Amino acid sequence: MDRLIVTPQTFRFDTPLPLQSGAVLPAYELVVETYGTLNADRSNAVLVCHALNASHHVAGLHADADGQPLPRSEGWWHNMIGPGKPVDTDRWFVIGVNNLGSCFGSTGPTHTNPATGQAWGADFPVVTVEDWVNAQARLLDAMGIQTLAAVMGGSLGGMQTLSWTLQYPDRVRHAVVVASAPNLTAENIAFNEVARRAIVTDPDFHGGHYLAHDTLPRRGLRIARMIGHITYLSDDVMNAKFGRTLKPADLENPLASGAAWGYRYSTTDVEFQIESYLRYQGDKFSEYFDANTYLLITRALDYFDPARAHDGNLSRALARATAKFLLVSFTTDWRFSPARSREMVKALLDNRRDVSYAEIDAPHGHDAFLLDDPRYHAAVRTYFEQTVAQATGGRA
Amino acid sequence: MDRLIVTPQTFRFDTPLPLQSGAVLPAYELVVETYGTLNADRSNAVLVCHALNASHHVAGLHADADGQPLPRSEGWWHNMIGPGKPVDTDRWFVIGVNNLGSCFGSTGPTHTNPATGQAWGADFPVVTVEDWVNAQARLLDAMGIQTLAAVMGGSLGGMQTLSWTLQYPDRVRHAVVVASAPNLTAENIAFNEVARRAIVTDPDFHGGHYLAHDTLPRRGLRIARMIGHITYLSDDVMNAKFGRTLKPADLENPLASGAAWGYRYSTTDVEFQIESYLRYQGDKFSEYFDANTYLLITRALDYFDPARAHDGNLSRALARATAKFLLVSFTTDWRFSPARSREMVKALLDNRRDVSYAEIDAPHGHDAFLLDDPRYHAAVRTYFEQTVAQATGGRA
């Protein structure tokens, strides 16, 4: 079952894409993976939208030149999507697409700006959740899919899912919105802003044209990622995983430098395991993630706010949605708390929409949406087996 | 009443101070302010311990050369301490002392290292809460004060207060511990670590010897302060104060750059008021606070953990304390949550100590301990008027 081998495909679009900012993206490419088989009446397609740090590689494994699966190449939602999994690819045709502005294959800041022949860098236009959804809709046109059985996503992916139901209500039968929110709070924006300032004020940022200077703003990206990681985890799970435990080297030599209690008494060395973990996560991220992409994606999060055009009234904003909804939140998620999901549930109920809502008692904070909590997966499985399957007339 | 003019005094100590790390601080100075009058039997002294960003200037106003009060020169706890205030300086002799390692007058990293003739910089020894308390005890010796009517402090100041009751149980009659914790959680340490990494990886940090390079790691300090500010405020108060409001320039020109909804669509310009606020706080801080001091003080927070020497058993750790206690916490403080105060209350009750505890329903998060919530101030006032005054036999 875990031997599902996938190969990304690239779709090229030569019709310019008008963006919400007023800018226009000339030609562009989207990198896509699909899992399962599109049925004859093209009614079993499920689109998966990704969050900040992810890509089109949602499920399955990548293979080497000999067709052998590469170790640790599982897609980011492999526990959710695949043969026999909650979103069963024996039944559903699942589509993963990398968003515009990303650094994992679709057109983004590391690609060549046709106007200059140089990397776009900081000149890549600001893209929004709505722009991503428009690009995804064109992808479906190219694939010959008019209507989606479901759109689904967690976090920022949940925002795209919600936006699908507002921008293309006729093309979405079901929306699965996990660990998401109808907009960011001031605190959410604040954390994004600190991360962006860390990147932009890194002397190696060079106004976003670091590639032309043959460098990367690694220091800023490390800080950004460390901040992000803190907000993805709950206080409880951090205490359970790391607590105040010292890093192992100190435990082996508890009286290093003559100090009592195993402390090293340094302001710059790693002392606690949590520090070591965060530094490692930051270092790793700074080697593979593009800084301009980080700025773009956090800004897309900040800007998303469908109620804004309705004087902040979310119920009025969601009146356009005709899809059926499953919303899921996690009790210890302080980034996108259950209260934010309940706002969406209420606004949908105000419009007499068909809504299921699961609030999962999980200790893992925002990260829970990527983990395989059995109650969470059972809720998604049941929703697909009973509600989505019923609406689309059964098997592929 | 608000015309209390104060002048700092400097106390010099030529007896070396052994530190918890094993290092020894040779000679050092402490800058001190006092308010009110020490009574004949020296029984009305109240020591106030400061937190990260504060100093000896607890109450009153500073004056210019002509003796006129300087505008906005109020001490950091001026709403709490002064004539007729909850800690009434007509009755109590209040002492504010700047801690070692600070950048507000007491010996610290910006001062000259006698061994090199250069600024200490990163070579200033790591100081702990226990070291600060030892230095404060020597100060009291120099002032001829054997026993304190009370020690009090908020946040890191509350940790010093708690430590006083453990290091010098015979010298403390009452301890007022506000918005504090018996140690930091993994999440608390994580935020400190990100702030430190931002400072240390700033190219202008120069291994902590930026003064010798005639520069300051302002970028890192800005990021550190922005992170700090987010953790001082509650999510609710941030939403109430800033929400998703755009910065005023955009409101005046809602369709700037042809964009709908007043968005400017920029990843680097200020878009939301919360961003503007955080940048301003970061900029201001980076001009007056010393980076090495920031590292030292956050590390003192990380290291404080009186239960550590007792296998994590806080009740056993607090058995040494003989003082009476008032603890105060604030419901929306997610940095040092009420649960952390309740841990201390429980550990003290396990030892049959005399404990009062007030959990104040305030919206302001950790910052609430500096604000003048009437229930909070009433709790402190009542404690001083009834419990502390009774024990010390009344008026000065």
GROMACS .gro file of C-alpha atoms in nm, chain A:
model
  396
    1MET     CA    1   0.000   0.000   0.000
    2ASP     CA    2   0.283   0.240   0.069
    3ARG     CA    3   0.443   0.148  -0.263
    4LEU     CA    4   0.245   0.403  -0.463
    5ILE     CA    5   0.511   0.554  -0.692
    6VAL     CA    6   0.437   0.895  -0.839
    7THR     CA    7   0.603   1.124  -1.093
    8PRO     CA    8   0.530   1.497  -1.106
    9GLN     CA    9   0.396   1.645  -1.431
   10THR     CA   10   0.433   2.004  -1.548
   11PHE     CA   11   0.145   2.199  -1.704
   12ARG     CA   12   0.235   2.513  -1.897
   13PHE     CA   13  -0.008   2.805  -1.933
   14ASP     CA   14   0.052   3.072  -2.195
   15THR     CA   15  -0.257   3.281  -2.120
   16PRO     CA   16  -0.154   3.559  -1.881
   17LEU     CA   17  -0.305   3.535  -1.530
   18PRO     CA   18  -0.448   3.861  -1.390
   19LEU     CA   19  -0.368   3.886  -1.020
   20GLN     CA   20  -0.565   4.047  -0.738
   21SER     CA   21  -0.292   4.309  -0.694
   22GLY     CA   22  -0.356   4.439  -1.046
   23ALA     CA   23  -0.035   4.282  -1.177
   24VAL     CA   24  -0.043   4.015  -1.448
   25LEU     CA   25   0.165   3.698  -1.451
   26PRO     CA   26   0.257   3.636  -1.817
   27ALA     CA   27   0.318   3.267  -1.889
   28TYR     CA   28   0.360   3.021  -1.601
   29GLU     CA   29   0.396   2.654  -1.512
   30LEU     CA   30   0.228   2.445  -1.244
   31VAL     CA   31   0.378   2.122  -1.117
   32VAL     CA   32   0.121   1.856  -1.039
   33GLU     CA   33   0.096   1.502  -0.904
   34THR     CA   34  -0.212   1.278  -0.932
   35TYR     CA   35  -0.305   0.960  -0.748
   36GLY     CA   36  -0.575   0.714  -0.852
   37THR     CA   37  -0.779   0.719  -1.173
   38LEU     CA   38  -1.022   0.977  -1.307
   39ASN     CA   39  -1.353   0.798  -1.366
   40ALA     CA   40  -1.549   0.805  -1.691
   41ASP     CA   41  -1.784   1.089  -1.594
   42ARG     CA   42  -1.495   1.282  -1.434
   43SER     CA   43  -1.682   1.306  -1.109
   44ASN     CA   44  -1.428   1.165  -0.861
   45ALA     CA   45  -1.160   1.436  -0.858
   46VAL     CA   46  -1.032   1.564  -0.523
   47LEU     CA   47  -0.803   1.866  -0.517
   48VAL     CA   48  -0.558   1.898  -0.229
   49CYS     CA   49  -0.427   2.248  -0.150
   50HIS     CA   50  -0.098   2.285   0.036
   51ALA     CA   51   0.017   2.504   0.324
   52LEU     CA   52   0.328   2.714   0.372
   53ASN     CA   53   0.604   2.459   0.355
   54ALA     CA   54   0.457   2.189   0.131
   55SER     CA   55   0.411   2.112  -0.237
   56HIS     CA   56   0.231   1.909  -0.502
   57HIS     CA   57   0.392   1.597  -0.351
   58VAL     CA   58   0.096   1.506  -0.133
   59ALA     CA   59   0.107   1.125  -0.131
   60GLY     CA   60   0.302   0.825  -0.256
   61LEU     CA   61   0.676   0.794  -0.302
   62HIS     CA   62   0.922   0.923  -0.556
   63ALA     CA   63   1.143   0.671  -0.735
   64ASP     CA   64   1.503   0.660  -0.850
   65ALA     CA   65   1.607   0.600  -1.213
   66ASP     CA   66   1.553   0.226  -1.168
   67GLY     CA   67   1.198   0.275  -1.045
   68GLN     CA   68   1.291   0.191  -0.686
   69PRO     CA   69   1.121   0.403  -0.418
   70LEU     CA   70   1.348   0.667  -0.265
   71PRO     CA   71   1.377   0.644   0.112
   72ARG     CA   72   1.185   0.908   0.309
   73SER     CA   73   1.021   1.041  -0.008
   74GLU     CA   74   0.663   1.008   0.119
   75GLY     CA   75   0.427   1.292   0.030
   76TRP     CA   76   0.340   1.537   0.308
   77TRP     CA   77  -0.011   1.396   0.360
   78HIS     CA   78   0.077   1.030   0.291
   79ASN     CA   79  -0.098   0.913   0.608
   80MET     CA   80  -0.423   1.067   0.481
   81ILE     CA   81  -0.416   0.995   0.108
   82GLY     CA   82  -0.341   0.668  -0.074
   83PRO     CA   83  -0.487   0.323  -0.139
   84GLY     CA   84  -0.712   0.227   0.153
   85LYS     CA   85  -0.639   0.551   0.339
   86PRO     CA   86  -0.903   0.800   0.463
   87VAL     CA   87  -0.899   0.962   0.120
   88ASP     CA   88  -0.883   0.634  -0.071
   89THR     CA   89  -0.704   0.663  -0.405
   90ASP     CA   90  -0.867   0.335  -0.516
   91ARG     CA   91  -1.184   0.541  -0.533
   92TRP     CA   92  -1.079   0.903  -0.571
   93PHE     CA   93  -0.862   1.078  -0.829
   94VAL     CA   94  -0.652   1.302  -0.609
   95ILE     CA   95  -0.466   1.605  -0.746
   96GLY     CA   96  -0.178   1.778  -0.570
   97VAL     CA   97  -0.063   2.109  -0.718
   98ASN     CA   98   0.229   2.331  -0.625
   99ASN     CA   99   0.121   2.693  -0.590
  100LEU     CA  100   0.253   2.990  -0.786
  101GLY     CA  101   0.534   3.166  -0.604
  102SER     CA  102   0.656   2.844  -0.443
  103CYS     CA  103   1.009   2.704  -0.466
  104PHE     CA  104   0.917   2.344  -0.544
  105GLY     CA  105   0.867   2.358  -0.921
  106SER     CA  106   0.575   2.584  -1.013
  107THR     CA  107   0.669   2.929  -1.140
  108GLY     CA  108   0.814   3.134  -0.858
  109PRO     CA  109   1.084   3.381  -0.751
  110THR     CA  110   1.374   3.145  -0.829
  111HIS     CA  111   1.257   3.112  -1.191
  112THR     CA  112   1.356   3.339  -1.478
  113ASN     CA  113   1.163   3.662  -1.525
  114PRO     CA  114   1.106   3.672  -1.903
  115ALA     CA  115   1.123   4.053  -1.892
  116THR     CA  116   1.481   4.060  -1.760
  117GLY     CA  117   1.631   3.718  -1.825
  118GLN     CA  118   1.728   3.713  -1.453
  119ALA     CA  119   1.563   3.532  -1.162
  120TRP     CA  120   1.241   3.703  -1.056
  121GLY     CA  121   1.361   3.735  -0.697
  122ALA     CA  122   1.178   4.013  -0.515
  123ASP     CA  123   1.009   4.121  -0.840
  124PHE     CA  124   0.785   3.817  -0.844
  125PRO     CA  125   0.432   3.958  -0.811
  126VAL     CA  126   0.247   3.925  -0.480
  127VAL     CA  127   0.005   3.634  -0.510
  128THR     CA  128  -0.302   3.573  -0.297
  129VAL     CA  129  -0.514   3.276  -0.199
  130GLU     CA  130  -0.764   3.391  -0.463
  131ASP     CA  131  -0.490   3.399  -0.730
  132TRP     CA  132  -0.385   3.045  -0.641
  133VAL     CA  133  -0.743   2.924  -0.670
  134ASN     CA  134  -0.778   3.091  -1.010
  135ALA     CA  135  -0.460   2.918  -1.126
  136GLN     CA  136  -0.588   2.586  -0.989
  137ALA     CA  137  -0.918   2.634  -1.175
  138ARG     CA  138  -0.730   2.678  -1.502
  139LEU     CA  139  -0.537   2.361  -1.425
  140LEU     CA  140  -0.867   2.173  -1.388
  141ASP     CA  141  -0.983   2.319  -1.721
  142ALA     CA  142  -0.664   2.183  -1.879
  143MET     CA  143  -0.729   1.843  -1.719
  144GLY     CA  144  -1.088   1.841  -1.847
  145ILE     CA  145  -1.239   1.843  -1.499
  146GLN     CA  146  -1.539   2.070  -1.455
  147THR     CA  147  -1.650   1.978  -1.105
  148LEU     CA  148  -1.455   1.862  -0.803
  149ALA     CA  149  -1.600   1.595  -0.577
  150ALA     CA  150  -1.405   1.770  -0.304
  151VAL     CA  151  -1.140   2.030  -0.232
  152MET     CA  152  -0.941   1.983   0.085
  153GLY     CA  153  -0.653   2.134   0.275
  154GLY     CA  154  -0.514   2.216   0.619
  155SER     CA  155  -0.405   2.556   0.752
  156LEU     CA  156  -0.335   2.781   0.450
  157GLY     CA  157  -0.464   2.488   0.239
  158GLY     CA  158  -0.794   2.520   0.425
  159MET     CA  159  -0.810   2.887   0.329
  160GLN     CA  160  -0.774   2.790  -0.038
  161THR     CA  161  -1.045   2.530   0.012
  162LEU     CA  162  -1.280   2.789   0.160
  163SER     CA  163  -1.195   3.032  -0.120
  164TRP     CA  164  -1.275   2.767  -0.383
  165THR     CA  165  -1.631   2.747  -0.250
  166LEU     CA  166  -1.663   3.126  -0.287
  167GLN     CA  167  -1.484   3.182  -0.619
  168TYR     CA  168  -1.617   2.873  -0.799
  169PRO     CA  169  -1.924   2.759  -0.605
  170ASP     CA  170  -2.054   2.555  -0.899
  171ARG     CA  171  -1.733   2.356  -0.932
  172VAL     CA  172  -1.706   2.226  -0.573
  173ARG     CA  173  -1.937   1.965  -0.421
  174HIS     CA  174  -1.756   1.923  -0.090
  175ALA     CA  175  -1.501   2.123   0.105
  176VAL     CA  176  -1.281   1.974   0.378
  177VAL     CA  177  -1.123   2.257   0.579
  178VAL     CA  178  -0.877   2.140   0.846
  179ALA     CA  179  -0.706   2.348   1.120
  180SER     CA  180  -0.781   2.669   0.937
  181ALA     CA  181  -0.933   3.014   0.988
  182PRO     CA  182  -1.139   3.268   0.794
  183ASN     CA  183  -0.851   3.517   0.832
  184LEU     CA  184  -0.542   3.576   1.046
  185THR     CA  185  -0.558   3.740   1.388
  186ALA     CA  186  -0.330   4.030   1.479
  187GLU     CA  187  -0.108   3.780   1.663
  188ASN     CA  188  -0.084   3.557   1.356
  189ILE     CA  189   0.015   3.856   1.143
  190ALA     CA  190   0.263   3.964   1.412
  191PHE     CA  191   0.448   3.632   1.400
  192ASN     CA  192   0.456   3.646   1.018
  193GLU     CA  193   0.590   4.000   1.031
  194VAL     CA  194   0.875   3.913   1.269
  195ALA     CA  195   0.974   3.626   1.042
  196ARG     CA  196   0.966   3.854   0.738
  197ARG     CA  197   1.173   4.123   0.914
  198ALA     CA  198   1.433   3.860   1.007
  199ILE     CA  199   1.462   3.769   0.638
  200VAL     CA  200   1.447   4.116   0.487
  201THR     CA  201   1.700   4.266   0.732
  202ASP     CA  202   1.951   3.984   0.676
  203PRO     CA  203   2.240   4.159   0.493
  204ASP     CA  204   2.246   3.864   0.253
  205PHE     CA  205   1.889   3.940   0.141
  206HIS     CA  206   2.008   4.214  -0.098
  207GLY     CA  207   1.659   4.353  -0.147
  208GLY     CA  208   1.539   4.007  -0.251
  209HIS     CA  209   1.797   3.966  -0.528
  210TYR     CA  210   2.031   3.740  -0.333
  211LEU     CA  211   2.058   3.490  -0.620
  212ALA     CA  212   2.213   3.762  -0.838
  213HIS     CA  213   2.461   3.813  -0.551
  214ASP     CA  214   2.527   3.440  -0.537
  215THR     CA  215   2.416   3.409  -0.175
  216LEU     CA  216   2.113   3.321   0.039
  217PRO     CA  217   1.970   3.499   0.346
  218ARG     CA  218   2.016   3.186   0.559
  219ARG     CA  219   2.030   3.368   0.893
  220GLY     CA  220   1.689   3.525   0.836
  221LEU     CA  221   1.534   3.203   0.712
  222ARG     CA  222   1.662   3.017   1.018
  223ILE     CA  223   1.499   3.268   1.252
  224ALA     CA  224   1.177   3.263   1.050
  225ARG     CA  225   1.159   2.886   1.069
  226MET     CA  226   1.234   2.876   1.441
  227ILE     CA  227   0.947   3.118   1.507
  228GLY     CA  228   0.720   2.913   1.283
  229HIS     CA  229   0.803   2.591   1.463
  230ILE     CA  230   0.715   2.736   1.801
  231THR     CA  231   0.371   2.833   1.672
  232TYR     CA  232   0.309   2.492   1.514
  233LEU     CA  233   0.349   2.306   1.843
  234SER     CA  234   0.143   2.328   2.158
  235ASP     CA  235   0.302   2.431   2.486
  236ASP     CA  236   0.204   2.088   2.623
  237VAL     CA  237   0.366   1.885   2.348
  238MET     CA  238   0.683   2.096   2.374
  239ASN     CA  239   0.697   2.026   2.745
  240ALA     CA  240   0.632   1.656   2.685
  241LYS     CA  241   0.892   1.624   2.407
  242PHE     CA  242   1.163   1.856   2.539
  243GLY     CA  243   1.068   2.003   2.873
  244ARG     CA  244   1.376   2.150   3.038
  245THR     CA  245   1.598   1.857   2.939
  246LEU     CA  246   1.957   1.953   2.873
  247LYS     CA  247   2.122   1.844   2.552
  248PRO     CA  248   2.276   1.499   2.592
  249ALA     CA  249   2.641   1.607   2.591
  250ASP     CA  250   2.577   1.787   2.917
  251LEU     CA  251   2.400   1.498   3.075
  252GLU     CA  252   2.708   1.284   3.013
  253ASN     CA  253   2.926   1.543   3.177
  254PRO     CA  254   2.699   1.702   3.436
  255LEU     CA  255   2.969   1.899   3.610
  256ALA     CA  256   3.132   2.042   3.298
  257SER     CA  257   3.321   2.365   3.364
  258GLY     CA  258   3.285   2.307   3.737
  259ALA     CA  259   2.922   2.415   3.727
  260ALA     CA  260   2.655   2.266   3.946
  261TRP     CA  261   2.344   2.096   3.800
  262GLY     CA  262   2.498   2.028   3.460
  263TYR     CA  263   2.449   2.381   3.330
  264ARG     CA  264   2.730   2.508   3.110
  265TYR     CA  265   2.653   2.874   3.181
  266SER     CA  266   2.676   3.003   2.828
  267THR     CA  267   2.456   3.251   2.646
  268THR     CA  268   2.548   3.122   2.299
  269ASP     CA  269   2.600   2.744   2.330
  270VAL     CA  270   2.307   2.504   2.315
  271GLU     CA  271   2.204   2.422   2.669
  272PHE     CA  272   1.852   2.278   2.639
  273GLN     CA  273   1.725   2.016   2.393
  274ILE     CA  274   1.454   2.252   2.269
  275GLU     CA  275   1.727   2.489   2.152
  276SER     CA  276   1.906   2.214   1.968
  277TYR     CA  277   1.581   2.106   1.800
  278LEU     CA  278   1.493   2.457   1.687
  279ARG     CA  279   1.843   2.527   1.555
  280TYR     CA  280   1.837   2.202   1.360
  281GLN     CA  281   1.497   2.282   1.209
  282GLY     CA  282   1.613   2.630   1.119
  283ASP     CA  283   1.938   2.513   0.962
  284LYS     CA  284   1.765   2.246   0.754
  285PHE     CA  285   1.495   2.485   0.630
  286SER     CA  286   1.743   2.757   0.536
  287GLU     CA  287   1.913   2.517   0.293
  288TYR     CA  288   1.606   2.423   0.089
  289PHE     CA  289   1.345   2.696   0.120
  290ASP     CA  290   1.345   3.017  -0.083
  291ALA     CA  291   1.332   3.339   0.116
  292ASN     CA  292   1.116   3.528  -0.135
  293THR     CA  293   0.872   3.238  -0.136
  294TYR     CA  294   0.853   3.264   0.244
  295LEU     CA  295   0.764   3.632   0.216
  296LEU     CA  296   0.502   3.568  -0.053
  297ILE     CA  297   0.331   3.282   0.127
  298THR     CA  298   0.315   3.456   0.465
  299ARG     CA  299   0.168   3.760   0.290
  300ALA     CA  300  -0.095   3.544   0.119
  301LEU     CA  301  -0.191   3.427   0.468
  302ASP     CA  302  -0.209   3.785   0.599
  303TYR     CA  303  -0.423   3.907   0.310
  304PHE     CA  304  -0.682   3.629   0.306
  305ASP     CA  305  -1.004   3.767   0.450
  306PRO     CA  306  -1.322   3.688   0.255
  307ALA     CA  307  -1.534   3.884   0.505
  308ARG     CA  308  -1.343   4.206   0.431
  309ALA     CA  309  -1.551   4.285   0.121
  310HIS     CA  310  -1.863   4.240   0.338
  311ASP     CA  311  -1.772   4.483   0.619
  312GLY     CA  312  -1.626   4.198   0.820
  313ASN     CA  313  -1.950   3.997   0.810
  314LEU     CA  314  -1.841   3.636   0.753
  315SER     CA  315  -2.197   3.506   0.724
  316ARG     CA  316  -2.263   3.740   0.432
  317ALA     CA  317  -1.928   3.647   0.279
  318LEU     CA  318  -2.001   3.273   0.290
  319ALA     CA  319  -2.351   3.309   0.143
  320ARG     CA  320  -2.199   3.237  -0.200
  321ALA     CA  321  -2.076   2.892  -0.094
  322THR     CA  322  -2.303   2.605  -0.198
  323ALA     CA  323  -2.071   2.314  -0.118
  324LYS     CA  324  -2.118   2.078   0.175
  325PHE     CA  325  -1.849   2.121   0.440
  326LEU     CA  326  -1.644   1.917   0.681
  327LEU     CA  327  -1.442   2.133   0.920
  328VAL     CA  328  -1.188   1.989   1.162
  329SER     CA  329  -0.997   2.169   1.438
  330PHE     CA  330  -0.764   2.058   1.718
  331THR     CA  331  -0.806   2.162   2.080
  332THR     CA  332  -0.440   2.257   2.141
  333ASP     CA  333  -0.393   2.448   1.813
  334TRP     CA  334  -0.325   2.804   1.933
  335ARG     CA  335  -0.230   2.922   1.585
  336PHE     CA  336  -0.567   2.845   1.424
  337SER     CA  337  -0.774   2.767   1.730
  338PRO     CA  338  -1.104   2.578   1.736
  339ALA     CA  339  -1.276   2.915   1.793
  340ARG     CA  340  -1.170   3.017   1.440
  341SER     CA  341  -1.321   2.700   1.291
  342ARG     CA  342  -1.640   2.759   1.490
  343GLU     CA  343  -1.667   3.105   1.332
  344MET     CA  344  -1.678   2.938   0.991
  345VAL     CA  345  -1.925   2.674   1.111
  346LYS     CA  346  -2.154   2.944   1.246
  347ALA     CA  347  -2.133   3.153   0.928
  348LEU     CA  348  -2.219   2.848   0.716
  349LEU     CA  349  -2.507   2.752   0.944
  350ASP     CA  350  -2.634   3.110   0.924
  351ASN     CA  351  -2.667   3.037   0.552
  352ARG     CA  352  -2.832   2.697   0.620
  353ARG     CA  353  -2.545   2.510   0.462
  354ASP     CA  354  -2.474   2.143   0.525
  355VAL     CA  355  -2.182   2.138   0.773
  356SER     CA  356  -2.007   1.864   0.969
  357TYR     CA  357  -1.762   1.975   1.236
  358ALA     CA  358  -1.511   1.769   1.436
  359GLU     CA  359  -1.315   1.927   1.719
  360ILE     CA  360  -1.039   1.678   1.794
  361ASP     CA  361  -0.888   1.660   2.142
  362ALA     CA  362  -0.524   1.624   2.035
  363PRO     CA  363  -0.212   1.739   2.220
  364HIS     CA  364  -0.001   1.834   1.916
  365GLY     CA  365  -0.108   2.189   1.840
  366HIS     CA  366  -0.135   2.310   1.481
  367ASP     CA  367   0.091   2.028   1.360
  368ALA     CA  368  -0.187   1.781   1.448
  369PHE     CA  369  -0.336   1.823   1.101
  370LEU     CA  370  -0.037   1.640   0.955
  371LEU     CA  371  -0.038   1.357   1.210
  372ASP     CA  372  -0.247   1.042   1.204
  373ASP     CA  373  -0.473   1.085   1.505
  374PRO     CA  374  -0.727   0.802   1.466
  375ARG     CA  375  -1.035   1.014   1.552
  376TYR     CA  376  -0.930   1.280   1.302
  377HIS     CA  377  -0.867   1.027   1.026
  378ALA     CA  378  -1.189   0.845   1.106
  379ALA     CA  379  -1.382   1.171   1.067
  380VAL     CA  380  -1.229   1.236   0.724
  381ARG     CA  381  -1.272   0.871   0.615
  382THR     CA  382  -1.636   0.865   0.718
  383TYR     CA  383  -1.703   1.194   0.544
  384PHE     CA  384  -1.554   1.068   0.218
  385GLU     CA  385  -1.713   0.722   0.238
  386GLN     CA  386  -2.058   0.841   0.330
  387THR     CA  387  -2.114   1.201   0.223
  388VAL     CA  388  -1.879   1.256  -0.072
  389ALA     CA  389  -1.926   0.907  -0.219
  390GLN     CA  390  -2.303   0.931  -0.193
  391ALA     CA  391  -2.310   1.261  -0.379
  392THR     CA  392  -2.087   1.142  -0.662
  393GLY     CA  393  -2.266   0.811  -0.711
  394GLY     CA  394  -2.014   0.572  -0.570
  395ARG     CA  395  -1.705   0.403  -0.704
  396ALA     CA  396  -1.463   0.519  -0.970
   0.00000   0.00000   0.00000
